[in-house]
mmCIF file of C-alpha atoms and ligand atoms in Angstrom:
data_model
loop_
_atom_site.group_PDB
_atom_site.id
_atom_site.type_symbol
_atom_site.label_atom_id
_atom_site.label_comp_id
_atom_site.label_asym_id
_atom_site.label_seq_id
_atom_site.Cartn_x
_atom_site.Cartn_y
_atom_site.Cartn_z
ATOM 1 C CA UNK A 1 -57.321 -15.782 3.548
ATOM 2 C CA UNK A 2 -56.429 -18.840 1.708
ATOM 3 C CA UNK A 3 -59.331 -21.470 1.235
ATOM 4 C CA UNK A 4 -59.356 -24.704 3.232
ATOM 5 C CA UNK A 5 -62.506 -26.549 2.266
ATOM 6 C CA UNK A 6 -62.482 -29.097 -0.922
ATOM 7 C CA UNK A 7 -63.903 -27.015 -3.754
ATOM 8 C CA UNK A 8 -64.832 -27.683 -7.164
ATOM 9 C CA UNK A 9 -63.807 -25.935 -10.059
ATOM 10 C CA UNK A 10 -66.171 -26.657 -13.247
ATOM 11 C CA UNK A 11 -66.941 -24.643 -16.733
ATOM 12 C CA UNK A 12 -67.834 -21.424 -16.471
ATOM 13 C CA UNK A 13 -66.634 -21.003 -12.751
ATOM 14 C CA UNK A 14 -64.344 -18.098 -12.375
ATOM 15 C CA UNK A 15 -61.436 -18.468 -9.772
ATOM 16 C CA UNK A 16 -59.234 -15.666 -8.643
ATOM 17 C CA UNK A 17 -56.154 -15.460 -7.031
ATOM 18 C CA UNK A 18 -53.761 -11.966 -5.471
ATOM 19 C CA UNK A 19 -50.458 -12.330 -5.558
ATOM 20 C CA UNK A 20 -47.464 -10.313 -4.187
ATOM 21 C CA UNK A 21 -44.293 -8.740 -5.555
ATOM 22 C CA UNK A 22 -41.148 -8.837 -3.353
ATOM 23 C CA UNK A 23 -38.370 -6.957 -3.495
ATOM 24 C CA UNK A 24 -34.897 -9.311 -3.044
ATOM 25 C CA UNK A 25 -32.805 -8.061 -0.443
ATOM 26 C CA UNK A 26 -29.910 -10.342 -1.658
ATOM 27 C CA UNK A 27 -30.364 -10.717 -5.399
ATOM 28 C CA UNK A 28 -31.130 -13.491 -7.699
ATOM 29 C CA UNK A 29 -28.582 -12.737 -11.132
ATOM 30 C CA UNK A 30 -27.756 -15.599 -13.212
ATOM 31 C CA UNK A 31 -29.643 -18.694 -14.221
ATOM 32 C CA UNK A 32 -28.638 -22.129 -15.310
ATOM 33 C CA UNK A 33 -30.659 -25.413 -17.074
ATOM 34 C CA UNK A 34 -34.988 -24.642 -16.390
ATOM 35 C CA UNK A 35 -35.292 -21.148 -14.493
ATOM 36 C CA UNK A 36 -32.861 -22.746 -11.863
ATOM 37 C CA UNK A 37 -30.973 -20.070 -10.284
ATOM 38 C CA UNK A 38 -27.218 -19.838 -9.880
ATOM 39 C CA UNK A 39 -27.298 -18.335 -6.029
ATOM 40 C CA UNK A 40 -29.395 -18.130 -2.997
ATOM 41 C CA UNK A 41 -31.569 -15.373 -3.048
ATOM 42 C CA UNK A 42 -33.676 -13.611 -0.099
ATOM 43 C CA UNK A 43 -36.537 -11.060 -0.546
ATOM 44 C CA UNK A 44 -39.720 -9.345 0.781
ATOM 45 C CA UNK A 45 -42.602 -10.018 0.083
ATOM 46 C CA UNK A 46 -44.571 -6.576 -0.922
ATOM 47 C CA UNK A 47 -48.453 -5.926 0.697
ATOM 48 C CA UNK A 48 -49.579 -3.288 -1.666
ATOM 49 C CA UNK A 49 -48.032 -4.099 -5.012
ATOM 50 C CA UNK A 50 -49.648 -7.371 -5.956
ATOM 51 C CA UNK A 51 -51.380 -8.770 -9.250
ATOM 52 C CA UNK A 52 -54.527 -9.867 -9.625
ATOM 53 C CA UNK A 53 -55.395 -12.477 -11.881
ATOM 54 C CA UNK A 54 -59.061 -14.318 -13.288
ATOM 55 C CA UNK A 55 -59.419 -17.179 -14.405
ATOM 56 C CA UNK A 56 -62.634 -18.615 -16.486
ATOM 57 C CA UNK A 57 -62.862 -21.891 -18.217
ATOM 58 C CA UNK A 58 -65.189 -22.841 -20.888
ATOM 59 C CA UNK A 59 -66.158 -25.004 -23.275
ATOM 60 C CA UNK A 60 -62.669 -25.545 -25.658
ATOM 61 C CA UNK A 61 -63.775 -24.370 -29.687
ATOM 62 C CA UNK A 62 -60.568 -25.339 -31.392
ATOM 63 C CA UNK A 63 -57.988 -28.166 -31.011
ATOM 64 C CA UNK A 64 -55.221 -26.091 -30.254
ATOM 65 C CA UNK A 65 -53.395 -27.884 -27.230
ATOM 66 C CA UNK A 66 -53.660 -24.813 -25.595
ATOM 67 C CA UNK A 67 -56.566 -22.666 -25.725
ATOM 68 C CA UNK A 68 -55.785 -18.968 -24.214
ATOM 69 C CA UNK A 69 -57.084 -15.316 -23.999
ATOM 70 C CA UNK A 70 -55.047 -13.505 -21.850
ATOM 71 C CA UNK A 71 -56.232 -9.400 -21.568
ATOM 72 C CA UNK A 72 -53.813 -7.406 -18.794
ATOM 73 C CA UNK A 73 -56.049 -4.497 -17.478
ATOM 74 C CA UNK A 74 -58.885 -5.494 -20.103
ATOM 75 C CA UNK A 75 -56.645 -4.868 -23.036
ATOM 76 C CA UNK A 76 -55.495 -7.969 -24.773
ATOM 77 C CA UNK A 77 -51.881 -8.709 -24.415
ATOM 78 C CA UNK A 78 -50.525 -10.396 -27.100
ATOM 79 C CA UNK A 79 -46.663 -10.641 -25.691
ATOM 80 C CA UNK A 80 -47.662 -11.585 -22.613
ATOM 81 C CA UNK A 81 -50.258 -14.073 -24.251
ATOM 82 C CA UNK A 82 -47.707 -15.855 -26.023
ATOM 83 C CA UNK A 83 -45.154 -16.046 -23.111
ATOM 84 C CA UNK A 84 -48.143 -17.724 -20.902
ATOM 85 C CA UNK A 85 -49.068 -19.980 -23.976
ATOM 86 C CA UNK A 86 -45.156 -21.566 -24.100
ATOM 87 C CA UNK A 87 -45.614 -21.803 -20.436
ATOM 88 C CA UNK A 88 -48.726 -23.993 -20.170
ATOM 89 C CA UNK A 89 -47.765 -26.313 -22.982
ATOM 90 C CA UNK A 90 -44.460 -26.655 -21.324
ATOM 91 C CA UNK A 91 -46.510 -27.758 -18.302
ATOM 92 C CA UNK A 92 -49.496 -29.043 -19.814
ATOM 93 C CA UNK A 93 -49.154 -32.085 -17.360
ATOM 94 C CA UNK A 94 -49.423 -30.493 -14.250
ATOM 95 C CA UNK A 95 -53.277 -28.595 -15.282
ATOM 96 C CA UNK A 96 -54.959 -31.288 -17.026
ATOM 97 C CA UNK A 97 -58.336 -29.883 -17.474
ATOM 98 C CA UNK A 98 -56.525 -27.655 -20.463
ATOM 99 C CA UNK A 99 -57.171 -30.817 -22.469
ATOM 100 C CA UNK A 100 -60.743 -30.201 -22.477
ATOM 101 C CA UNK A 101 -61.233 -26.877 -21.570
ATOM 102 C CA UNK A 102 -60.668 -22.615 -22.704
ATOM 103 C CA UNK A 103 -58.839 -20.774 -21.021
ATOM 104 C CA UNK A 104 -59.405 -16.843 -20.551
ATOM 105 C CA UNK A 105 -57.297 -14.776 -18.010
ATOM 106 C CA UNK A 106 -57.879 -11.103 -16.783
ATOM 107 C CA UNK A 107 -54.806 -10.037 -14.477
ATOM 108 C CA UNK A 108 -54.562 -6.338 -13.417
ATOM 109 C CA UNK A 109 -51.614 -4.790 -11.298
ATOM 110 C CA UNK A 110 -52.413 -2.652 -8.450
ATOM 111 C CA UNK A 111 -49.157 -1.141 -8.775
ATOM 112 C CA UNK A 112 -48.203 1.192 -12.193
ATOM 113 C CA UNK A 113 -46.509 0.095 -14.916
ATOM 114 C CA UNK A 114 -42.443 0.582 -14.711
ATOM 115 C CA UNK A 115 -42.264 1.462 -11.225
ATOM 116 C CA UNK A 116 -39.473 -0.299 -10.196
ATOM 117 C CA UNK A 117 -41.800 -3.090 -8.884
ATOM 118 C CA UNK A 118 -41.087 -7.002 -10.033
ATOM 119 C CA UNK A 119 -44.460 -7.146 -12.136
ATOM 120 C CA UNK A 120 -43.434 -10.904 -13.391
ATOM 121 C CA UNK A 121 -43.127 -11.908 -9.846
ATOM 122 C CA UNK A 122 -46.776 -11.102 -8.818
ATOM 123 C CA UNK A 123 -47.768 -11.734 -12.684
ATOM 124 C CA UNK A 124 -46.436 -15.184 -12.648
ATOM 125 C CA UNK A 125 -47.091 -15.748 -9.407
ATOM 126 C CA UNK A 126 -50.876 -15.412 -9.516
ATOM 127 C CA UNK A 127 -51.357 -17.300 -12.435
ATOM 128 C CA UNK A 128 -49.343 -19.944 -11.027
ATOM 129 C CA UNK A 129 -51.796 -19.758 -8.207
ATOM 130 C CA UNK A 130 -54.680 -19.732 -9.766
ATOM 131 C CA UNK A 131 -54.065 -22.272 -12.107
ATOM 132 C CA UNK A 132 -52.733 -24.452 -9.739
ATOM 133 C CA UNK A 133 -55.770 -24.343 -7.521
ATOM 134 C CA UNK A 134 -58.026 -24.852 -10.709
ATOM 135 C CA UNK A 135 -56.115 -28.121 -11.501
ATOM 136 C CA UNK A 136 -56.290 -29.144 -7.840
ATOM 137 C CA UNK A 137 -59.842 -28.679 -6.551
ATOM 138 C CA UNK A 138 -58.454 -29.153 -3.189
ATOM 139 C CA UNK A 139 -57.073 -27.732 0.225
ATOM 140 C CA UNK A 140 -54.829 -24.698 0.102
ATOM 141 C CA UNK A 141 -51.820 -25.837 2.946
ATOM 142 C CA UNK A 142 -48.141 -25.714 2.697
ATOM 143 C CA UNK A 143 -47.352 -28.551 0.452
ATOM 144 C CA UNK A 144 -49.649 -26.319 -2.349
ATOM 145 C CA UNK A 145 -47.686 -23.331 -2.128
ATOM 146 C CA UNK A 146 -44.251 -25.102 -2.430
ATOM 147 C CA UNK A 147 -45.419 -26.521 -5.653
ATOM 148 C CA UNK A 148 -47.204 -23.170 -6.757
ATOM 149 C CA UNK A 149 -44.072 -21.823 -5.823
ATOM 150 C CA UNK A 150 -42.053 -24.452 -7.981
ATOM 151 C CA UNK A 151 -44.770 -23.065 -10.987
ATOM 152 C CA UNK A 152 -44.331 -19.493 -10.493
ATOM 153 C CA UNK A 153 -40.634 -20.026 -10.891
ATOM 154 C CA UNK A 154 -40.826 -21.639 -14.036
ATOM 155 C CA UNK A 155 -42.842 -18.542 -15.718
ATOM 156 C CA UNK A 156 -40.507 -16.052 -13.775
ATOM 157 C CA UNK A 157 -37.650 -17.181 -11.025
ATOM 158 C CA UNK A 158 -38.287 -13.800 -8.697
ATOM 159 C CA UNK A 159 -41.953 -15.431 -8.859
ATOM 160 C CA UNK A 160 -40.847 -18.282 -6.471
ATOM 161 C CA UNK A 161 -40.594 -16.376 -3.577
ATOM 162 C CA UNK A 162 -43.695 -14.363 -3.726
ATOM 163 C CA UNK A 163 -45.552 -17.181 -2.032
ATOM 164 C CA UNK A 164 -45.008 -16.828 1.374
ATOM 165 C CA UNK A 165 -45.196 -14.050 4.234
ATOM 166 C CA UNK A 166 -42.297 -11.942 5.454
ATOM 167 C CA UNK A 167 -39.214 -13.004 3.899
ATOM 168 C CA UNK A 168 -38.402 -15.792 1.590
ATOM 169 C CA UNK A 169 -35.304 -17.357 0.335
ATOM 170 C CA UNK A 170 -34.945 -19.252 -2.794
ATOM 171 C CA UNK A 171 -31.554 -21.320 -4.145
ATOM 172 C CA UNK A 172 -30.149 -24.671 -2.415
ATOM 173 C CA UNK A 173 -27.567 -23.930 -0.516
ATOM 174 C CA UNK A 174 -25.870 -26.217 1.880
ATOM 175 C CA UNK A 175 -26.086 -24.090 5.151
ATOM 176 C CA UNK A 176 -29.618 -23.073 4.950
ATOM 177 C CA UNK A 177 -32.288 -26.159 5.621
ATOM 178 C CA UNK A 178 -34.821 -26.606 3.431
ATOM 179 C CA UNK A 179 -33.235 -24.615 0.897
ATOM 180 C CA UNK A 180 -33.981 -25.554 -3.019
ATOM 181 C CA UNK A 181 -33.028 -24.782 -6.634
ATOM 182 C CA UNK A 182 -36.800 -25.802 -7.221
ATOM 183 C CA UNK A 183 -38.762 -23.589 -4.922
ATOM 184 C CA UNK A 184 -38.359 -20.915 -2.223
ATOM 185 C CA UNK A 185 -39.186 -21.388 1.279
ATOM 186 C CA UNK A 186 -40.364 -19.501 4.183
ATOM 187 C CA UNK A 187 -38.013 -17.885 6.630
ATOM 188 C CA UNK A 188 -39.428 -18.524 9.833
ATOM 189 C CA UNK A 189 -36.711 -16.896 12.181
ATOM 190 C CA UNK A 190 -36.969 -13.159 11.566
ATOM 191 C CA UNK A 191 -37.041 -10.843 14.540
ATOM 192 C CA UNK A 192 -39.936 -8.272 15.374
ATOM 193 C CA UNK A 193 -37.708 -5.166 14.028
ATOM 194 C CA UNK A 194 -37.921 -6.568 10.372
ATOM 195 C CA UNK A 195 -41.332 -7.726 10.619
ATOM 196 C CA UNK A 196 -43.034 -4.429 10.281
ATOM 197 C CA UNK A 197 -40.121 -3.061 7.523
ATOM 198 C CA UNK A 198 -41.867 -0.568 5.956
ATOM 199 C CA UNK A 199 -40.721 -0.163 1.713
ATOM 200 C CA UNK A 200 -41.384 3.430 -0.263
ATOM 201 C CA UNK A 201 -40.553 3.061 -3.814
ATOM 202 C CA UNK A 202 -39.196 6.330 -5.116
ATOM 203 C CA UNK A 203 -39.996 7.009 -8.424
ATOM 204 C CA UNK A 204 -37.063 8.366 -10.234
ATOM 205 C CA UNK A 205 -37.799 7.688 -14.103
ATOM 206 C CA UNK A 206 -40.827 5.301 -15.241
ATOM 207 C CA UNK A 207 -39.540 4.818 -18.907
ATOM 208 C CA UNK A 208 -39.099 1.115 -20.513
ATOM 209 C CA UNK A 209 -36.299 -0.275 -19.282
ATOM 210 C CA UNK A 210 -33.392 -0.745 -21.979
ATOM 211 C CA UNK A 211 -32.649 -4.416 -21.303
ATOM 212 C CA UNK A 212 -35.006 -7.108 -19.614
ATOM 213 C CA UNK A 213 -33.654 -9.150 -17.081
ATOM 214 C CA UNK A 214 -33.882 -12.019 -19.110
ATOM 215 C CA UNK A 215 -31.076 -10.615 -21.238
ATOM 216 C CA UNK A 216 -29.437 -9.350 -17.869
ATOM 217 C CA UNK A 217 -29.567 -13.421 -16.611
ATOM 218 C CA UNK A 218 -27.847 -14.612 -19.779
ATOM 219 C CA UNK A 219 -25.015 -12.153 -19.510
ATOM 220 C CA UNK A 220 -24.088 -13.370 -16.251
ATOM 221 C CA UNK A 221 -22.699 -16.589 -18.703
ATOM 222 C CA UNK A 222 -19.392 -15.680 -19.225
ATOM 223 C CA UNK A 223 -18.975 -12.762 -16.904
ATOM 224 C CA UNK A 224 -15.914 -12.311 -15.671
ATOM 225 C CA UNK A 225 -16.653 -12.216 -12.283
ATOM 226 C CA UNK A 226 -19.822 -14.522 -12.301
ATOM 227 C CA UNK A 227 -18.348 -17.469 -9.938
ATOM 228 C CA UNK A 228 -16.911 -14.737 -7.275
ATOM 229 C CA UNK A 229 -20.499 -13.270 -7.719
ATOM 230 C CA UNK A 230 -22.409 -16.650 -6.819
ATOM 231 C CA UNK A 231 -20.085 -17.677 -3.929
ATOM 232 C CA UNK A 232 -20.560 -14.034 -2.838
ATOM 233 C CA UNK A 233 -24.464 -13.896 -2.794
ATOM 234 C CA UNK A 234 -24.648 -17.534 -1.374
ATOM 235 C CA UNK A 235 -22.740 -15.960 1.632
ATOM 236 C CA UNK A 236 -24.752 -12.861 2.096
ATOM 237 C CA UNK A 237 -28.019 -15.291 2.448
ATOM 238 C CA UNK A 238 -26.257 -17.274 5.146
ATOM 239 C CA UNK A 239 -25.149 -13.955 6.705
ATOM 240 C CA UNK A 240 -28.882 -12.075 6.266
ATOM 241 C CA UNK A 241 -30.755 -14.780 7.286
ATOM 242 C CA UNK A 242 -28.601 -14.863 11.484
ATOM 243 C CA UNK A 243 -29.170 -11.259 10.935
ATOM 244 C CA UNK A 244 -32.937 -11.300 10.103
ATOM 245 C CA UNK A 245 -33.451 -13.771 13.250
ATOM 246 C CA UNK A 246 -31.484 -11.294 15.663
ATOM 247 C CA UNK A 247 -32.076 -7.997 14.640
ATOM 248 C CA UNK A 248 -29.059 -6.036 14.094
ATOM 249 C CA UNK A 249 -29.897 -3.316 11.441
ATOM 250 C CA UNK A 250 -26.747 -1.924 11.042
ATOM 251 C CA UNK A 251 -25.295 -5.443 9.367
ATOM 252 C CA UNK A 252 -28.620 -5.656 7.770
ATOM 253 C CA UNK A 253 -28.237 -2.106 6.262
ATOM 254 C CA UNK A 254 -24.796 -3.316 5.281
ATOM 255 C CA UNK A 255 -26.091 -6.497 3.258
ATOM 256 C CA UNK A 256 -28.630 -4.923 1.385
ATOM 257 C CA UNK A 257 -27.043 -1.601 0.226
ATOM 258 C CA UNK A 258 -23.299 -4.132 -1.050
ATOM 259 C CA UNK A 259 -26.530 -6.564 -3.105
ATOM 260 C CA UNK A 260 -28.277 -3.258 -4.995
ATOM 261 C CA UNK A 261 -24.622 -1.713 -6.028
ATOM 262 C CA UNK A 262 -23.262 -5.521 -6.884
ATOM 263 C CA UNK A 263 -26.137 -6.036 -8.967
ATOM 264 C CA UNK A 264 -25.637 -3.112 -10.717
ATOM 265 C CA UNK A 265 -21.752 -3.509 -10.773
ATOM 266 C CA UNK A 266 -22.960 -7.216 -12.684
ATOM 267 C CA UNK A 267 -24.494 -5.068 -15.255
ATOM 268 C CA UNK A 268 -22.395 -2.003 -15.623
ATOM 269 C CA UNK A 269 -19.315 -4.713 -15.789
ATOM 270 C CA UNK A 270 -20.719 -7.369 -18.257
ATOM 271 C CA UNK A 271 -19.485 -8.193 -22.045
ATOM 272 C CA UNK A 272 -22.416 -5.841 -23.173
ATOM 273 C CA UNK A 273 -22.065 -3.753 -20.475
ATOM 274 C CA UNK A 274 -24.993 -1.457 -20.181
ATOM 275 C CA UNK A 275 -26.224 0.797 -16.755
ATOM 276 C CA UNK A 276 -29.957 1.226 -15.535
ATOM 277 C CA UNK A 277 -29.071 3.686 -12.773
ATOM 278 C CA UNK A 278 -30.201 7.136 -13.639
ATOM 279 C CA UNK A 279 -28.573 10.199 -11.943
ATOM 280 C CA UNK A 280 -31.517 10.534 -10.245
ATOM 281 C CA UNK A 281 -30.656 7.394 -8.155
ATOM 282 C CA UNK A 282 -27.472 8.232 -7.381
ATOM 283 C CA UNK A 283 -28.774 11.235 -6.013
ATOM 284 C CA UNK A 284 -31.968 9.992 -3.946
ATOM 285 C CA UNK A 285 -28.861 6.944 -2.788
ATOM 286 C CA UNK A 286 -26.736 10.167 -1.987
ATOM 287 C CA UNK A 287 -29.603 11.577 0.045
ATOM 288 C CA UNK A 288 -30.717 7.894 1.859
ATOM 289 C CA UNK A 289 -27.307 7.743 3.299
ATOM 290 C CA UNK A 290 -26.768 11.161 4.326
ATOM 291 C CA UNK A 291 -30.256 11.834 5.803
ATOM 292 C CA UNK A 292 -29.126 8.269 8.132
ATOM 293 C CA UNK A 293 -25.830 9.711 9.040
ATOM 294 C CA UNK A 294 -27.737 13.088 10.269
ATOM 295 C CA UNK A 295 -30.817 11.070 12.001
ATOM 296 C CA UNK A 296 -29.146 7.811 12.996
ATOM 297 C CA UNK A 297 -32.624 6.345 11.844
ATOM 298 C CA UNK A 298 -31.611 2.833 10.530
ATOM 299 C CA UNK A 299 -33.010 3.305 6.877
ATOM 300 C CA UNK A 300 -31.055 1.773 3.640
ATOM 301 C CA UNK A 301 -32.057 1.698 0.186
ATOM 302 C CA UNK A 302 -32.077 -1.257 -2.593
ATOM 303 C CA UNK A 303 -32.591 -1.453 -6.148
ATOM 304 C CA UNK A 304 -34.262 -3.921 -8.471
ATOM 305 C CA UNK A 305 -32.750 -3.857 -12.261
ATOM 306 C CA UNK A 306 -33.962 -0.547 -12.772
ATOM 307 C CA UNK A 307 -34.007 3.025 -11.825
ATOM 308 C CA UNK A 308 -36.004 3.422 -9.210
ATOM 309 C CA UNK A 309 -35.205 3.216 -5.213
ATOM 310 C CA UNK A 310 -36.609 1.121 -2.606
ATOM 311 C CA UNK A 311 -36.321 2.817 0.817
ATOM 312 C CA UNK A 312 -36.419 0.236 3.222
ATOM 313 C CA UNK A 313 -37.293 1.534 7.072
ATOM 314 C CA UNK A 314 -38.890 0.479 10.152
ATOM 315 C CA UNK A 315 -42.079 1.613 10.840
ATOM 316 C CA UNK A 316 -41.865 2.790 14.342
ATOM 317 C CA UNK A 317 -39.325 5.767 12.538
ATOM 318 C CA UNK A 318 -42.722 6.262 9.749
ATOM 319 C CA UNK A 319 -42.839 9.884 10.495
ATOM 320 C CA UNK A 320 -39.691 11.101 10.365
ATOM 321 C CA UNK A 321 -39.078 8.856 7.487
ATOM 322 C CA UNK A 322 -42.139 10.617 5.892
ATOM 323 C CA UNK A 323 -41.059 13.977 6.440
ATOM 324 C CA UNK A 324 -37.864 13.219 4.725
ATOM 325 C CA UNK A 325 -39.345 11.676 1.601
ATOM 326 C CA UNK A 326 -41.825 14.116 1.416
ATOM 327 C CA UNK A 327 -39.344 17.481 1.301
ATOM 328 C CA UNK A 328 -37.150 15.224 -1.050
ATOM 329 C CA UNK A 329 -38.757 13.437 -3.659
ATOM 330 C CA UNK A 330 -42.408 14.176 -5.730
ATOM 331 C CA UNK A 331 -43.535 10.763 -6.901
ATOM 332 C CA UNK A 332 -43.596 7.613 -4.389
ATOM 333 C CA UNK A 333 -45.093 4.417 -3.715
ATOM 334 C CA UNK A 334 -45.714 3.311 -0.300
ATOM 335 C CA UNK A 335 -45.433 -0.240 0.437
ATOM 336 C CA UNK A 336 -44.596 -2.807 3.429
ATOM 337 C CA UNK A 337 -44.266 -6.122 4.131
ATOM 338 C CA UNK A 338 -46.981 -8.130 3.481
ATOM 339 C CA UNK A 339 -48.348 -11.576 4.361
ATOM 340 C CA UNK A 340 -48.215 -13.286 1.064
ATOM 341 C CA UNK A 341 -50.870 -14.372 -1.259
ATOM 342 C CA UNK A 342 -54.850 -14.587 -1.185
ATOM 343 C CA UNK A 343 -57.618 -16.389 -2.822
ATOM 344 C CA UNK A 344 -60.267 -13.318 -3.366
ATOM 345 C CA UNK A 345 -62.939 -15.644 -5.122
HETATM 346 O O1 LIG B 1 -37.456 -13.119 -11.942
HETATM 347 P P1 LIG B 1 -36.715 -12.382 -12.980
HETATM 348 O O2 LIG B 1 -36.214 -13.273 -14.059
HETATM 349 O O3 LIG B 1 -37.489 -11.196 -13.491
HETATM 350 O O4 LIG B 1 -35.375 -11.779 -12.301
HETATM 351 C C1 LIG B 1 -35.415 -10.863 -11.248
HETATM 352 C C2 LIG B 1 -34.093 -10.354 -10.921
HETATM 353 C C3 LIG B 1 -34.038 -9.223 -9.906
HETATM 354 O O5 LIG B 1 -35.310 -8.671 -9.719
HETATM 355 C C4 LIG B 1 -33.124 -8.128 -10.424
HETATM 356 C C5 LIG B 1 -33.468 -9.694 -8.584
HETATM 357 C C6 LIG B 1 -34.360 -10.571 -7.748
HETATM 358 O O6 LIG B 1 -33.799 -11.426 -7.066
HETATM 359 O O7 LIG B 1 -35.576 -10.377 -7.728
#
């Protein structure tokens, strides 16, 4: 429930905020200028797989522009400390009480670590959230989560779109209203079959991942097939979002299997090429499309830049879905759509 009644937020108070991950059914992949991305992208937002992050404010002891304790599952994180730190001081303008005040932040995940799950998006996104309703003191409506939105995107650009219900897109493009490089928006059209999509994250291998997608982004400079790529993914988004308003699975099944393999393809055919597909996924993607063919069940999988295998299905086919994953695969997280972020305290 998001808060609607003029608060304030002093010393000592602690304010906390739950945020999302999504999954993207057409892929963000290549960024240009400040964490602007180089297509339109569309995702999911997640309702089990969400960060949730504290924040406290005290009395500031040093001079330090910035003043920040930042402990991830009550262990302090100093990676993650120092990527938040470059972050506020880069917008030290928009959360002026940092002037005067400490900062500590407790986030934890509800989701493990590795699991194939956008942990920046929620990450980022909460923080955003939080900090953006500590600078404000004010009413939570739409105009705050566009610019939390436009926040989360500059700590982590699949953050942007974990601000709303449903599905999301993110990336101006001329056919789609609204649309923006800055922030994502709500999509408002989507039909009742892809409002109760259900999501079951297969786990296939939970190891680091090689290469971060930060280094994935910057390879799309260059890439031989980057402009094709953009043009492509910019149609797909005009394409899912008619087919998110009327329902057709089979075109939506389409879209979102051509996104996971191109995103892949991106890496698998960049200067340092490199592949995060395991055969693991290749079988459970095997087994997806086979198990569809046999039940005419309208399930399809996607993939985020890793390993692991989103099966994406609607819920009124839950059981049979079930039964599937169950004889199939050992290790799973179940997930669904979700209605977007939530002020807990
Ligand atoms: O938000 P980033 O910089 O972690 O990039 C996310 C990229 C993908 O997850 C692979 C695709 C997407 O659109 O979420």
């Amino acid at each position: 429930m998001l808060p609607t009644k003029k608060e304030k937020f002093s010393l000592n108070s602690k304010i906390t905020w739950r945020c999302p991950s999504n999954i993207a059914i057409v892929k963000y992949w290549g960024k240009k200028g400040n964490q602007l991305p180089c297509n339109t992208s569309i995702s999911m937002v997640l309702s089990q797989s969400f960060t949730e992050t504290t924040l406290e404010l005290s009395e500031k002891k040093s001079k330090n522009a910035v003043e920040l304790a930042y402990f991830f599952e009550k262990k302090k994180q100093a990676s993650f400390e120092e990527r938040i730190r470059k972050y506020l001081e880069n917008q030290y303008k928009h959360f002026p009480f940092l002037k005067e005040c400490a900062l500590t932040v407790h986030s934890f995940n509800s989701f493990p670590h590795s699991a194939g799950i956008a942990s920046s998006a929620s990450a980022f996104g909460s923080i955003a959230l939080a900090l953006l309703d500590a600078a404000k003191h004010n009413s939570v409506d739409e105009p705050f989560l566009k610019k939390a939105s436009r926040l989360a995107r500059l700590g982590s650009g699949s953050a942007s779109r974990s601000m709303f219900a449903g599905f999301a897109v993110w990336g101006k493009n001329k056919w789609i209203p609204e649309s923006s490089d800055q922030y994502a928006v709500q999509l408002n059209e989507v039909h009742q079959n892809f409002m109760q999509m259900q999501d079951a994250i297969l786990m296939i291998d939970e190891s680091e991942k090689p290469v971060s997608s930060s280094i994935g982004h910057s390879l799309m400079y260059g890439h031989p097939f980057a402009k094709n790529r953009f043009k492509q993914a910019n149609e797909r988004s005009i394409k899912l979002i008619e087919v998110l308003s009327s329902g057709d699975y089979e075109s939506f099944i389409e879209i979102t299997e051509a996104e996971a393999l191109t995103l892949h393809a991106m890496m698998m055919t960049s200067k340092n090429h490199y592949m995060l597909m395991k055969p693991g996924t290749v079988a459970a993607i095997e087994k997806i499309i086979s198990f569809r063919k046999e039940s005419s069940i309208p399930i399809c999988f996607t993939l985020d830049a890793g390993p692991n295998v989103h099966l994406l299905y609607p819920k009124d086919y839950k059981e049979k879905v079930h039964a599937f994953i169950n004889s199939n695969f050992k290790k799973v997280i179940f997930d669904k759509i979700g209605s977007g972020p939530q002020k807990t305290s």
